[in-house]
Tab-separated table of C-alpha atoms in Angstrom:
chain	number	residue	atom	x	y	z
A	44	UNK	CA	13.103	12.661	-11.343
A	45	UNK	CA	15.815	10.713	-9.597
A	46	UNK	CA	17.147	14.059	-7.565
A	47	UNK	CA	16.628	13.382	-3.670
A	48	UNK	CA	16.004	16.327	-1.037
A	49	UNK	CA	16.674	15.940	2.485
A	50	UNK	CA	14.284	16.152	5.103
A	51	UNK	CA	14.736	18.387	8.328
A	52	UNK	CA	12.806	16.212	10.193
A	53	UNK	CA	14.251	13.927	12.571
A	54	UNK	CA	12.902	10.872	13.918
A	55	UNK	CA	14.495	7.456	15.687
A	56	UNK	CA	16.277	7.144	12.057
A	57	UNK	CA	17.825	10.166	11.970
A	58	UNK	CA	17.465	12.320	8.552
A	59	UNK	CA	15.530	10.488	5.518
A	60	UNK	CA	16.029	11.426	2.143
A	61	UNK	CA	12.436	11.975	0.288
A	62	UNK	CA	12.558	11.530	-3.168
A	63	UNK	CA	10.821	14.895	-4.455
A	64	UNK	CA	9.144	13.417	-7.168
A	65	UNK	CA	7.493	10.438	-5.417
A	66	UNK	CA	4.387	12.798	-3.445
A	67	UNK	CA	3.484	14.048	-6.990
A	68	UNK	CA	4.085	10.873	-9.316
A	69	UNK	CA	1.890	8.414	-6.334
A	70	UNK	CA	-1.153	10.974	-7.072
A	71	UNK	CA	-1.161	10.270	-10.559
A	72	UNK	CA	-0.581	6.712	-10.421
A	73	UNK	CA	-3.448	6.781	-7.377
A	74	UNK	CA	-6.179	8.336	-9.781
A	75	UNK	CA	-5.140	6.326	-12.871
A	76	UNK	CA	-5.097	2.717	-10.854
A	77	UNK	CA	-8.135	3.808	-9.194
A	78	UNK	CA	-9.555	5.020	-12.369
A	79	UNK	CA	-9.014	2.537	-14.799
A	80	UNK	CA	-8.546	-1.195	-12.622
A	81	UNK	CA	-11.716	-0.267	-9.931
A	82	UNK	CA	-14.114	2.962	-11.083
A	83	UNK	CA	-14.366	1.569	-15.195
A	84	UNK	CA	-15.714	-1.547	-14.321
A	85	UNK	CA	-19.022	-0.569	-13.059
A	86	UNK	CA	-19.374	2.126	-15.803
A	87	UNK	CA	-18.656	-0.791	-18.954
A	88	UNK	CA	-20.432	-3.532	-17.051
A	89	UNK	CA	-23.912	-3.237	-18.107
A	90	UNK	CA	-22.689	-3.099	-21.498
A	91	UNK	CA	-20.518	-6.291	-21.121
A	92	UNK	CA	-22.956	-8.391	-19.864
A	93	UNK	CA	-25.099	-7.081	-22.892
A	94	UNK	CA	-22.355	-7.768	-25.325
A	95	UNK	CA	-21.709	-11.181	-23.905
A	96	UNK	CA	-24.897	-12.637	-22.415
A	97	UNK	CA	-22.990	-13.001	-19.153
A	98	UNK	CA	-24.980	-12.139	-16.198
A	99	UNK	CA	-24.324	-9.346	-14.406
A	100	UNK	CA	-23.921	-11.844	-11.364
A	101	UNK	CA	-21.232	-13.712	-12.969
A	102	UNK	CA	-19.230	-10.439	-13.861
A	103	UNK	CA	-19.905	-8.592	-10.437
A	104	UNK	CA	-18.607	-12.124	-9.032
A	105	UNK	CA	-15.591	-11.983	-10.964
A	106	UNK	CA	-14.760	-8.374	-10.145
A	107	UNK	CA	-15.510	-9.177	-6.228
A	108	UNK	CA	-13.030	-12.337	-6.907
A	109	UNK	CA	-10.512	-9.367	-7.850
A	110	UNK	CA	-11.046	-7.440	-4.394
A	111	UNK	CA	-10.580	-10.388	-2.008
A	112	UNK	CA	-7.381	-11.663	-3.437
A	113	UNK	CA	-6.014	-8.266	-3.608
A	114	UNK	CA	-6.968	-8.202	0.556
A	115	UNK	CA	-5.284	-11.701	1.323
A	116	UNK	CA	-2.261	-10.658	-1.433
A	117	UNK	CA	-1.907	-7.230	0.058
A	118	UNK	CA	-0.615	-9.532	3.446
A	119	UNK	CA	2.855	-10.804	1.447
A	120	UNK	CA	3.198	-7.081	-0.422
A	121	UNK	CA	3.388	-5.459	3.269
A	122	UNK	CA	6.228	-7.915	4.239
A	123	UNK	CA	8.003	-6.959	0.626
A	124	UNK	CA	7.421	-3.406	1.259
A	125	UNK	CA	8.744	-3.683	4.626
A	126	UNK	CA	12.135	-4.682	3.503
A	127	UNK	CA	12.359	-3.538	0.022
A	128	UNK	CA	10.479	-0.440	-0.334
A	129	UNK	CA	7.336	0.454	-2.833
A	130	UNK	CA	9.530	0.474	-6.186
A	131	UNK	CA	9.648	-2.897	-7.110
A	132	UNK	CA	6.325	-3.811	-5.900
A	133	UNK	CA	4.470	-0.937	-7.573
A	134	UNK	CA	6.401	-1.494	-10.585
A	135	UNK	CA	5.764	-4.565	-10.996
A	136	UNK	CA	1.913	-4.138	-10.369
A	137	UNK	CA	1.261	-1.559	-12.805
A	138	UNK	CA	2.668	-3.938	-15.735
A	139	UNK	CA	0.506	-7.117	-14.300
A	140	UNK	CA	-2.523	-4.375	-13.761
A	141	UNK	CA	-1.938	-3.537	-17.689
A	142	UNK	CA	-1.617	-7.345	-18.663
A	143	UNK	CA	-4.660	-8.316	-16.434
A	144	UNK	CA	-7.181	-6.076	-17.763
A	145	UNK	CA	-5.600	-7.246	-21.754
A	146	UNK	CA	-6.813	-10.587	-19.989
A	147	UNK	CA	-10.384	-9.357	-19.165
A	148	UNK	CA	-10.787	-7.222	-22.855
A	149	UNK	CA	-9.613	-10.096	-24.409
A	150	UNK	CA	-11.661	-13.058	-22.600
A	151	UNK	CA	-13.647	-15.335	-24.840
A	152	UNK	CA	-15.580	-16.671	-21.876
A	153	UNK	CA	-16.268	-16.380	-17.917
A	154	UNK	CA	-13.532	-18.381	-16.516
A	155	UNK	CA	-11.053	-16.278	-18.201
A	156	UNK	CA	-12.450	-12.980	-17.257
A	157	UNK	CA	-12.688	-14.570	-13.835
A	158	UNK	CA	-9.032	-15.276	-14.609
A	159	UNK	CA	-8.047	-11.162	-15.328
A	160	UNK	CA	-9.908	-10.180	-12.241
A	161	UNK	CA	-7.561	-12.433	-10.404
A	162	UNK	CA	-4.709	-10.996	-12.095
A	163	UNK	CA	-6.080	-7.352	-11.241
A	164	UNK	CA	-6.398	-8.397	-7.816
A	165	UNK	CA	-2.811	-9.061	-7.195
A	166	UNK	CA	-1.975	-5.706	-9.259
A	167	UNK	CA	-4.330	-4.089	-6.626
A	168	UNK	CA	-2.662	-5.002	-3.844
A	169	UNK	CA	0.736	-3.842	-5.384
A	170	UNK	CA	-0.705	-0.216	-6.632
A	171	UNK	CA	-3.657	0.751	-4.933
A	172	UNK	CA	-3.385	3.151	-1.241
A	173	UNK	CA	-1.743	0.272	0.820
A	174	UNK	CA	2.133	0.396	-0.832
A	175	UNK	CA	1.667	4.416	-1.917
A	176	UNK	CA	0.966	4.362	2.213
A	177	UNK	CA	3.547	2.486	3.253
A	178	UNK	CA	6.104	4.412	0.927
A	179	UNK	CA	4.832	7.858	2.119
A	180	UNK	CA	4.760	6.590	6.031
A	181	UNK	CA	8.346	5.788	5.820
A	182	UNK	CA	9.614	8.602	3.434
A	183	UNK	CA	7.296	11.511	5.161
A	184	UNK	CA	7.956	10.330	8.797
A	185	UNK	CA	6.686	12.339	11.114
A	186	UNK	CA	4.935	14.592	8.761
A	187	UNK	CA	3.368	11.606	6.582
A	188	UNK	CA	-0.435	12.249	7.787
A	189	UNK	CA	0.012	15.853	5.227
A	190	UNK	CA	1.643	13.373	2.672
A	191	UNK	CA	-1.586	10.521	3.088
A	192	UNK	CA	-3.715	13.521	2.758
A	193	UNK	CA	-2.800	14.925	-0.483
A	194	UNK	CA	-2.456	11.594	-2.306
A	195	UNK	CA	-5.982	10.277	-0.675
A	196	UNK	CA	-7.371	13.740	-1.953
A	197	UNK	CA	-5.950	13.493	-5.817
A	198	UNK	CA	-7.286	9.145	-4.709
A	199	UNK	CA	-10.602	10.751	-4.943
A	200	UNK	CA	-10.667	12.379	-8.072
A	201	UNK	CA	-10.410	8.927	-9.598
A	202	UNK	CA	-14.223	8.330	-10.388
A	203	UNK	CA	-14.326	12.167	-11.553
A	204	UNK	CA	-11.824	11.784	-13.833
A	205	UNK	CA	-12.064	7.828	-15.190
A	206	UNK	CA	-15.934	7.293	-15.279
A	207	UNK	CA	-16.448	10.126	-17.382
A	208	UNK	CA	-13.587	9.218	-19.652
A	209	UNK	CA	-14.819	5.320	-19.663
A	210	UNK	CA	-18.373	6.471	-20.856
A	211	UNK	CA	-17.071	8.578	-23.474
A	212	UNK	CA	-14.651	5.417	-24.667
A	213	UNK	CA	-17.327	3.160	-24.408
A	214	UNK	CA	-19.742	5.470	-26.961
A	215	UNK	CA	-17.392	4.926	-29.596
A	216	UNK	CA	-15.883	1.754	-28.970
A	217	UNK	CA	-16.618	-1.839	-27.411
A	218	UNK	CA	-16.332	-2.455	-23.843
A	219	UNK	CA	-13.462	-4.914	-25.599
A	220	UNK	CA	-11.970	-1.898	-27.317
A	221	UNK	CA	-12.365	0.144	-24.246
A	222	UNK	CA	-10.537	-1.641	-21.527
A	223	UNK	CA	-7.773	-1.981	-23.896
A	224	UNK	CA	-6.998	2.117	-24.479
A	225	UNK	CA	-7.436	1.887	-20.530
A	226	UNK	CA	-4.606	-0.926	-20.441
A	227	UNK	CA	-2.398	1.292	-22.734
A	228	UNK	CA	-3.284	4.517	-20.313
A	229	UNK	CA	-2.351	2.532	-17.156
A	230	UNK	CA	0.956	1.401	-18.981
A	231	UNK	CA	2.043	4.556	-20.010
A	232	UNK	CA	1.001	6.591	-16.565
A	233	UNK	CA	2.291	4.122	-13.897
A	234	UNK	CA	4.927	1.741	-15.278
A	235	UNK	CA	7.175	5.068	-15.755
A	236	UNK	CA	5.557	6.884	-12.562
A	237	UNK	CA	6.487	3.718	-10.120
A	238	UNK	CA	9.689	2.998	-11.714
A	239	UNK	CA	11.484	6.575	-12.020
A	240	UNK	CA	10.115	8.267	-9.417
A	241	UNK	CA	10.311	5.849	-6.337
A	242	UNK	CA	14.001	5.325	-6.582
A	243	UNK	CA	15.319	7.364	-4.017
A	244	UNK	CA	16.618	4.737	-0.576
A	245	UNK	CA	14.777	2.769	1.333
A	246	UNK	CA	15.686	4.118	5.376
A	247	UNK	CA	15.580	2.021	7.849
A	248	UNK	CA	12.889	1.504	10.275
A	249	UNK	CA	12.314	3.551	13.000
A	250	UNK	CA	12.272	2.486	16.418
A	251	UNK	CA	9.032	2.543	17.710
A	252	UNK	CA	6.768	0.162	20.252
A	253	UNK	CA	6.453	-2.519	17.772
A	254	UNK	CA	10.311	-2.798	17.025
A	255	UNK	CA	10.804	-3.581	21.078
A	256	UNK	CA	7.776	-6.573	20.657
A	257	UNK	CA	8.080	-7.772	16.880
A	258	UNK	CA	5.417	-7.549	14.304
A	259	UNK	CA	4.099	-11.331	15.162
A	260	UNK	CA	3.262	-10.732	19.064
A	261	UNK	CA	1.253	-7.035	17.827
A	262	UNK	CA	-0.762	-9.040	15.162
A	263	UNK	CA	-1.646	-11.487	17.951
A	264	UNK	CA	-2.789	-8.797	20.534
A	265	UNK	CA	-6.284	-8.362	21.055
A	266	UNK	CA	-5.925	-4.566	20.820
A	267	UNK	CA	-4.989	-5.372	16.773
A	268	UNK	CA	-7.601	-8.441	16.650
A	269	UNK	CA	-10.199	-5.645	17.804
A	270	UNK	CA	-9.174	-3.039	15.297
A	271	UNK	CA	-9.248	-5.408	12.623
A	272	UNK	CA	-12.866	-6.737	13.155
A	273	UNK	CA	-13.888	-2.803	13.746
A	274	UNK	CA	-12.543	-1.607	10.636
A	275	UNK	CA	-13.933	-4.919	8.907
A	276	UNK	CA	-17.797	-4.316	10.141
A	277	UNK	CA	-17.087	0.012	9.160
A	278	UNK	CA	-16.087	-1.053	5.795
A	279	UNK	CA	-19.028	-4.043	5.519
A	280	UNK	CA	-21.416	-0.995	6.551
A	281	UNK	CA	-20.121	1.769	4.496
A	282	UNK	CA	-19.454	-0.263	1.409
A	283	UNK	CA	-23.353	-1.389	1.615
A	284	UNK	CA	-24.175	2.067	1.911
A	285	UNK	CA	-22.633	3.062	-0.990
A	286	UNK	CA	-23.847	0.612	-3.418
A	287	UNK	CA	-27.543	0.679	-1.743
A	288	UNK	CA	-28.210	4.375	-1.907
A	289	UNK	CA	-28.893	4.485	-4.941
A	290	UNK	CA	-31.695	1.746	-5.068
A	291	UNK	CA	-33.119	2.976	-1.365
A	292	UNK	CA	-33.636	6.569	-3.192
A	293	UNK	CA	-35.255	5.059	-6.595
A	294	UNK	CA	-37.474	3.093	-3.610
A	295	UNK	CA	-38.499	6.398	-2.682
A	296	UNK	CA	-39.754	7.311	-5.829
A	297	UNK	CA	-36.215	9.608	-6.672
A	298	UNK	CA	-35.630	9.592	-10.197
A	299	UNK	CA	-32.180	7.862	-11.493
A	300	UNK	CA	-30.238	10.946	-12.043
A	301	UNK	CA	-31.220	12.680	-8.626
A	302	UNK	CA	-30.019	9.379	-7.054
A	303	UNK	CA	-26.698	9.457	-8.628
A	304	UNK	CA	-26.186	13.049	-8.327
A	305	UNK	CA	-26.624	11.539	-4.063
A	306	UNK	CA	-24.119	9.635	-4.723
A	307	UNK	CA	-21.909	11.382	-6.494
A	308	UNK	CA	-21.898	14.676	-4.029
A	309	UNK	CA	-21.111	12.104	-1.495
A	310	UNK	CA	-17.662	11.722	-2.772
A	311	UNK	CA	-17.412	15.384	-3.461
A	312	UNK	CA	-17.753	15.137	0.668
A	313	UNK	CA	-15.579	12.551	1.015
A	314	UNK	CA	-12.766	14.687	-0.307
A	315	UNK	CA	-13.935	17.799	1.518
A	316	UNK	CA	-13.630	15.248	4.984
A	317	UNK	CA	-10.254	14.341	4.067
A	318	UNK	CA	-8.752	17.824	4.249
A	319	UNK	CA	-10.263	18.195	8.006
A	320	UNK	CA	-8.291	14.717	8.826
A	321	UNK	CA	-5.266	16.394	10.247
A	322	UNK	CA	-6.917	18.692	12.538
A	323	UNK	CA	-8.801	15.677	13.818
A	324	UNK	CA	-5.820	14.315	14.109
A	325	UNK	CA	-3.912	16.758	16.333
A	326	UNK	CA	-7.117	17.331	18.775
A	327	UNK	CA	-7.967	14.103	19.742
A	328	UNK	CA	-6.742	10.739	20.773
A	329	UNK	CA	-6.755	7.759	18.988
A	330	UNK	CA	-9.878	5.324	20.688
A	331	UNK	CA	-11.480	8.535	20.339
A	332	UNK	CA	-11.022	9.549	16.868
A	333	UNK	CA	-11.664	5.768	15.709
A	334	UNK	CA	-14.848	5.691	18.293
A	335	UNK	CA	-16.264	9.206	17.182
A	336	UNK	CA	-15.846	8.703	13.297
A	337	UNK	CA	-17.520	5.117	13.344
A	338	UNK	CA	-19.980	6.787	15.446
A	339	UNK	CA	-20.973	9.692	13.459
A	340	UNK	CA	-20.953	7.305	10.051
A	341	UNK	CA	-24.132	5.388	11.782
A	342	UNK	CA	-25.636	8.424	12.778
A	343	UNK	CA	-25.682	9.311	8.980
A	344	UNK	CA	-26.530	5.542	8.039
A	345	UNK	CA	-29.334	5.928	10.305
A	346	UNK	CA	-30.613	9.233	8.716
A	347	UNK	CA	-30.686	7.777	5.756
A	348	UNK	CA	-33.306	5.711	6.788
A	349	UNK	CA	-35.198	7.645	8.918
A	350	UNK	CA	-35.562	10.887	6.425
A	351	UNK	CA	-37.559	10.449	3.021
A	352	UNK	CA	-36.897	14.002	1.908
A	353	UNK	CA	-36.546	16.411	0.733
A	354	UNK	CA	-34.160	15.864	-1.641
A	355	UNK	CA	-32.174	18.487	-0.514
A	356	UNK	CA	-32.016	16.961	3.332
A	357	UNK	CA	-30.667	14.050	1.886
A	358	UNK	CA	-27.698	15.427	-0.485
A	359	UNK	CA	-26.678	17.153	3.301
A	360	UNK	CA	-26.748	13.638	4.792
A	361	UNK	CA	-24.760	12.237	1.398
A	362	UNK	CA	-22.369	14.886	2.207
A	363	UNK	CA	-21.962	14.161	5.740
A	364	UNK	CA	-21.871	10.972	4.787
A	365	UNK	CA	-18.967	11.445	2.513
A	366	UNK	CA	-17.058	13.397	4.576
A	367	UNK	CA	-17.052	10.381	7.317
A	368	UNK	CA	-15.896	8.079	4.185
A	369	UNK	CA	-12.905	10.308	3.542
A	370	UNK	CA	-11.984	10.130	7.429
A	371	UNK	CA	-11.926	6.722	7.713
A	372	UNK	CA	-9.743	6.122	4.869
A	373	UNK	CA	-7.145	8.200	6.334
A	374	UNK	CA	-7.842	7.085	9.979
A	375	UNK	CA	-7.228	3.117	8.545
A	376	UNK	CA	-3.953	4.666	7.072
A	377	UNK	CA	-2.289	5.889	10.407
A	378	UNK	CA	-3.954	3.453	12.109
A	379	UNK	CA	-0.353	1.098	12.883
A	380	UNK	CA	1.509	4.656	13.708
A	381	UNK	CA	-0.938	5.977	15.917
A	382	UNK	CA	-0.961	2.775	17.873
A	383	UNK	CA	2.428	0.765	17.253
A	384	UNK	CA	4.541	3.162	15.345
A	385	UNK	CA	6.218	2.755	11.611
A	386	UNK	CA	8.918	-0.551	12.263
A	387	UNK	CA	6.135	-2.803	10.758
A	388	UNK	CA	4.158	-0.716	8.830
A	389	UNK	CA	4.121	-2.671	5.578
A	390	UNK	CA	3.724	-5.936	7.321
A	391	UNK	CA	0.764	-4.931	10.007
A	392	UNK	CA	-0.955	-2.306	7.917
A	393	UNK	CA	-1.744	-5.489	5.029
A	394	UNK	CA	-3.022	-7.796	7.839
A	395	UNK	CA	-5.153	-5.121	8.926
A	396	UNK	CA	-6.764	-4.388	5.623
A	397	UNK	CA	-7.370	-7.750	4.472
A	398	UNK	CA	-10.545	-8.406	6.661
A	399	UNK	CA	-11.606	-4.848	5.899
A	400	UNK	CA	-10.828	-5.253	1.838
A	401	UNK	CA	-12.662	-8.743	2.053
A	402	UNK	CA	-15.411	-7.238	3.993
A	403	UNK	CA	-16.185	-4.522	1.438
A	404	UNK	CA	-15.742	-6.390	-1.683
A	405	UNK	CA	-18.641	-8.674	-0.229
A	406	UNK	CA	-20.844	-5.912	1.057
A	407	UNK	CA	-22.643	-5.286	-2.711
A	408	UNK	CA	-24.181	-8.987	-2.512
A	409	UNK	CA	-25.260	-9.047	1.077
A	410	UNK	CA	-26.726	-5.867	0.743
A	411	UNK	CA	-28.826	-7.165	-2.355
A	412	UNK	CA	-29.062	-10.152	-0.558
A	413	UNK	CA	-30.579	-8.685	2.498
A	414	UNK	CA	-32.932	-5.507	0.918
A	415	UNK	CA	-36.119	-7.940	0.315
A	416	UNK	CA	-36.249	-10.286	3.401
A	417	UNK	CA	-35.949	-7.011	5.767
A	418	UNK	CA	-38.842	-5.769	3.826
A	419	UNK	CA	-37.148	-3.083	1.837
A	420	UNK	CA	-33.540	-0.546	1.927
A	421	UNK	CA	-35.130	1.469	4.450
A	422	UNK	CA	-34.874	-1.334	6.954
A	423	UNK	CA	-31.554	-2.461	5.404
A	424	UNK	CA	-29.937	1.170	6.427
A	425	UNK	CA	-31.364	0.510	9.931
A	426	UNK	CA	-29.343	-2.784	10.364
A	427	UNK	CA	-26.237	-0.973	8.784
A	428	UNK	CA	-26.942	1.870	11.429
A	429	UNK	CA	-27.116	-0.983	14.016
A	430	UNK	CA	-23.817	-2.476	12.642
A	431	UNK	CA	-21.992	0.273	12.889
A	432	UNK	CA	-22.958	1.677	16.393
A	433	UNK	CA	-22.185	-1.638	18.006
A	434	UNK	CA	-18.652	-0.788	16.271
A	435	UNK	CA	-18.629	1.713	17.844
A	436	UNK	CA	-18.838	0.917	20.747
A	437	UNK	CA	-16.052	-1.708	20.698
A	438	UNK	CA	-13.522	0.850	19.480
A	439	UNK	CA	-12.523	2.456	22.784
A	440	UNK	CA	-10.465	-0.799	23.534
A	441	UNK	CA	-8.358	-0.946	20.350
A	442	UNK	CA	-5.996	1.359	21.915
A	443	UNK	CA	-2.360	-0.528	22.798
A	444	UNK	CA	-2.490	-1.855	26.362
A	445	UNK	CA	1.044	0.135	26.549
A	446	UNK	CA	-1.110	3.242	26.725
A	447	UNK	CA	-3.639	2.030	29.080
A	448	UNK	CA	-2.078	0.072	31.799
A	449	UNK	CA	-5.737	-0.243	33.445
A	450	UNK	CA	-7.373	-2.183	30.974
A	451	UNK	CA	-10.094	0.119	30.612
A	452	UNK	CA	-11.069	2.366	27.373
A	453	UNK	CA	-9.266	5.180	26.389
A	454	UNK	CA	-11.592	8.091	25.893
């Protein structure tokens, strides 16, 4: 696993050696962190808080607790990555990912499975898409918006794969029981994964507009203050999306199972939209691109709303729907080299994130939070519709100012 291959490509580095193993072995360790740390938890919960008398507050809480420390951690593992490269880091999160969730199987009462989720959180931040994208940005370079795809597509089989195999655990064992075969699956996939296959060497930067200015002065700039809050209110609204849908169709008088077959063909769009990414990519501009897709996901947020049925009208919304969710994942990805090239990638690409990781993780209790007093989901999809249209139409100015001397929008 340790043979490296040279690249043909040349960028402000020269050649870069790409470890061959490292595209493969990041899509397995994608699914399987995805899979067991994030997608199993909502699949055992009911059955923990059943178990344990906890309520299903307390453990969402705990699991939320997970997601924002993983945003404000994933700040320091972009520096690290930066200057070390993704071995270490990854490495080292897939064993504390393992020992966190022995911490949360193990937990004899709510401040220590509030403790694990912490744990996880960290491991998150070390394991999840932000290193595997700052590893494949560097390595891939200029071809790394191919590499983000394939490893955000086999990203997306994680619920397929995980929350079936959690539900079958879970019918023969304890939620306890289960979460530990899950630690030992996570061990065995990722610990040898991160450590063997990211070995190749780390290259050095490459030149690029934020090399000339220094990461500090582009995290200051309002072009990157601007991105951040957009991508924070697209992931507040498509998060709530996501965890409402299901409730606004059982509202509608949808039984259970047709509103999580919604869902679930959503993410079977979100992969589809994934694979048009690079085309999108090639045809349009940045500001545009971030404008259009932020656009298009409140046109479907506002569908939601406005169309009742039938049922098959709204799995062709969920699909849109999902296909906008797989674009923005990638479109958050090259977001730093699009705008200020690869130097800081690590560094820029956690600031960036954290807002947006913070907003989703708290987008499941304001959209509970907010159904009633608007008077039902239907009117909560209409706010999120209004949310992300006023996004919208802040993107055009997240562009650099070094590629719009005027000052005005780039279209």
């Amino acid at each position: 696993m340790t043979d490296l291959h040279t690249s043909g490509a040349v960028t402000g580095t020269g050649d870069r050696s790409r470890p061959r193993a490292a595209l493969p072995a990041l899509c397995a360790t994608q699914i399987t962190s995805w899979g067991i740390v994030y997608y199993a938890f909502p699949v055992l919960n009911p059955e923990i808080t059943q178990a344990t008398n906890w309520s299903a507050g307390a453990t969402t809480a705990a699991f939320s607790l997970g997601l924002v420390i993983s945003a404000l951690a994933g700040i320091r593992v972009g520096r690290i990555l930066d200057r070390r490269g993704p071995r270490a880091v990854m490495t080292a999160g897939s064993a504390l990912g393992a020992a966190s969730l022995l911490v949360v199987a193990t937990a004899p009462n709510l401040p220590m499975f509030f403790a694990g989720w912490a744990l996880a959180g960290v491991a998150m931040a070390a394991t999840f898409y932000q290193p595997a994208f700052a590893a494949l940005t560097r390595w891939w370079a200029p071809d790394h918006v191919r590499a983000l795809t394939i490893v955000t597509l086999a990203g997306g089989l994680a619920s397929t794969v995980f929350a079936p195999l959690t539900a079958l655990l879970a019918d023969h064992l304890s939620w306890r029981h289960t979460y530990l075969v899950l630690a030992g699956i996570l061990t065995a996939v990722t610990l040898p994964a991160h450590a063997l296959a990211l070995r190749a060497p780390w290259p050095n930067a490459p030149c690029s507009p934020a090399h000339a200015v220094g990461a500090a002065p582009v995290a200051r700039s309002r072009p990157f203050l601007l991105l951040a809050a957009v991508f924070a209110l697209s992931a507040f609204a498509m998060y709530a999306v996501v965890v409402a849908l299901v409730p606004l169709l059982l509202e509608r008088g949808y039984t259970t199972s047709q509103a999580a077959w919604a869902l679930g063909l959503g993410g079977a769009g979100q992969t589809l939209g994934r694979t048009l990414y690079a085309t999108l990519a090639r045809r349009t501009a940045v500001a545009t691109r971030t404008t259009t897709l932020i656009a298009v996901g409140g046109i479907t947020t506002a569908a939601f709303a406005a169309v009742p049925g039938p049922y098959a009208l709204l799995i062709v919304v969920s699909l849109a729907a999902g296909m906008v969710r797989g674009n923005l994942t990638l479109l958050q990805a090259t977001a730093i080299t699009d705008r200020w090239g690869a130097t800081h990638y690590g560094r820029l690409s956690g600031l960036l994130a954290a807002p947006a990781t913070t907003a989703a993780a708290l987008a499941p209790f304001a959209a509970a939070m907010l159904a009633a007093p608007l008077g039902g989901y239907s009117h909560l999809f209409v706010l999120l519709a209004v949310i992300s249209m006023a996004t919208a139409v802040t993107a055009p100015w997240t562009a650099p100012a070094d590629d719009n001397p005027s000052g005005a929008p780039l279209r």
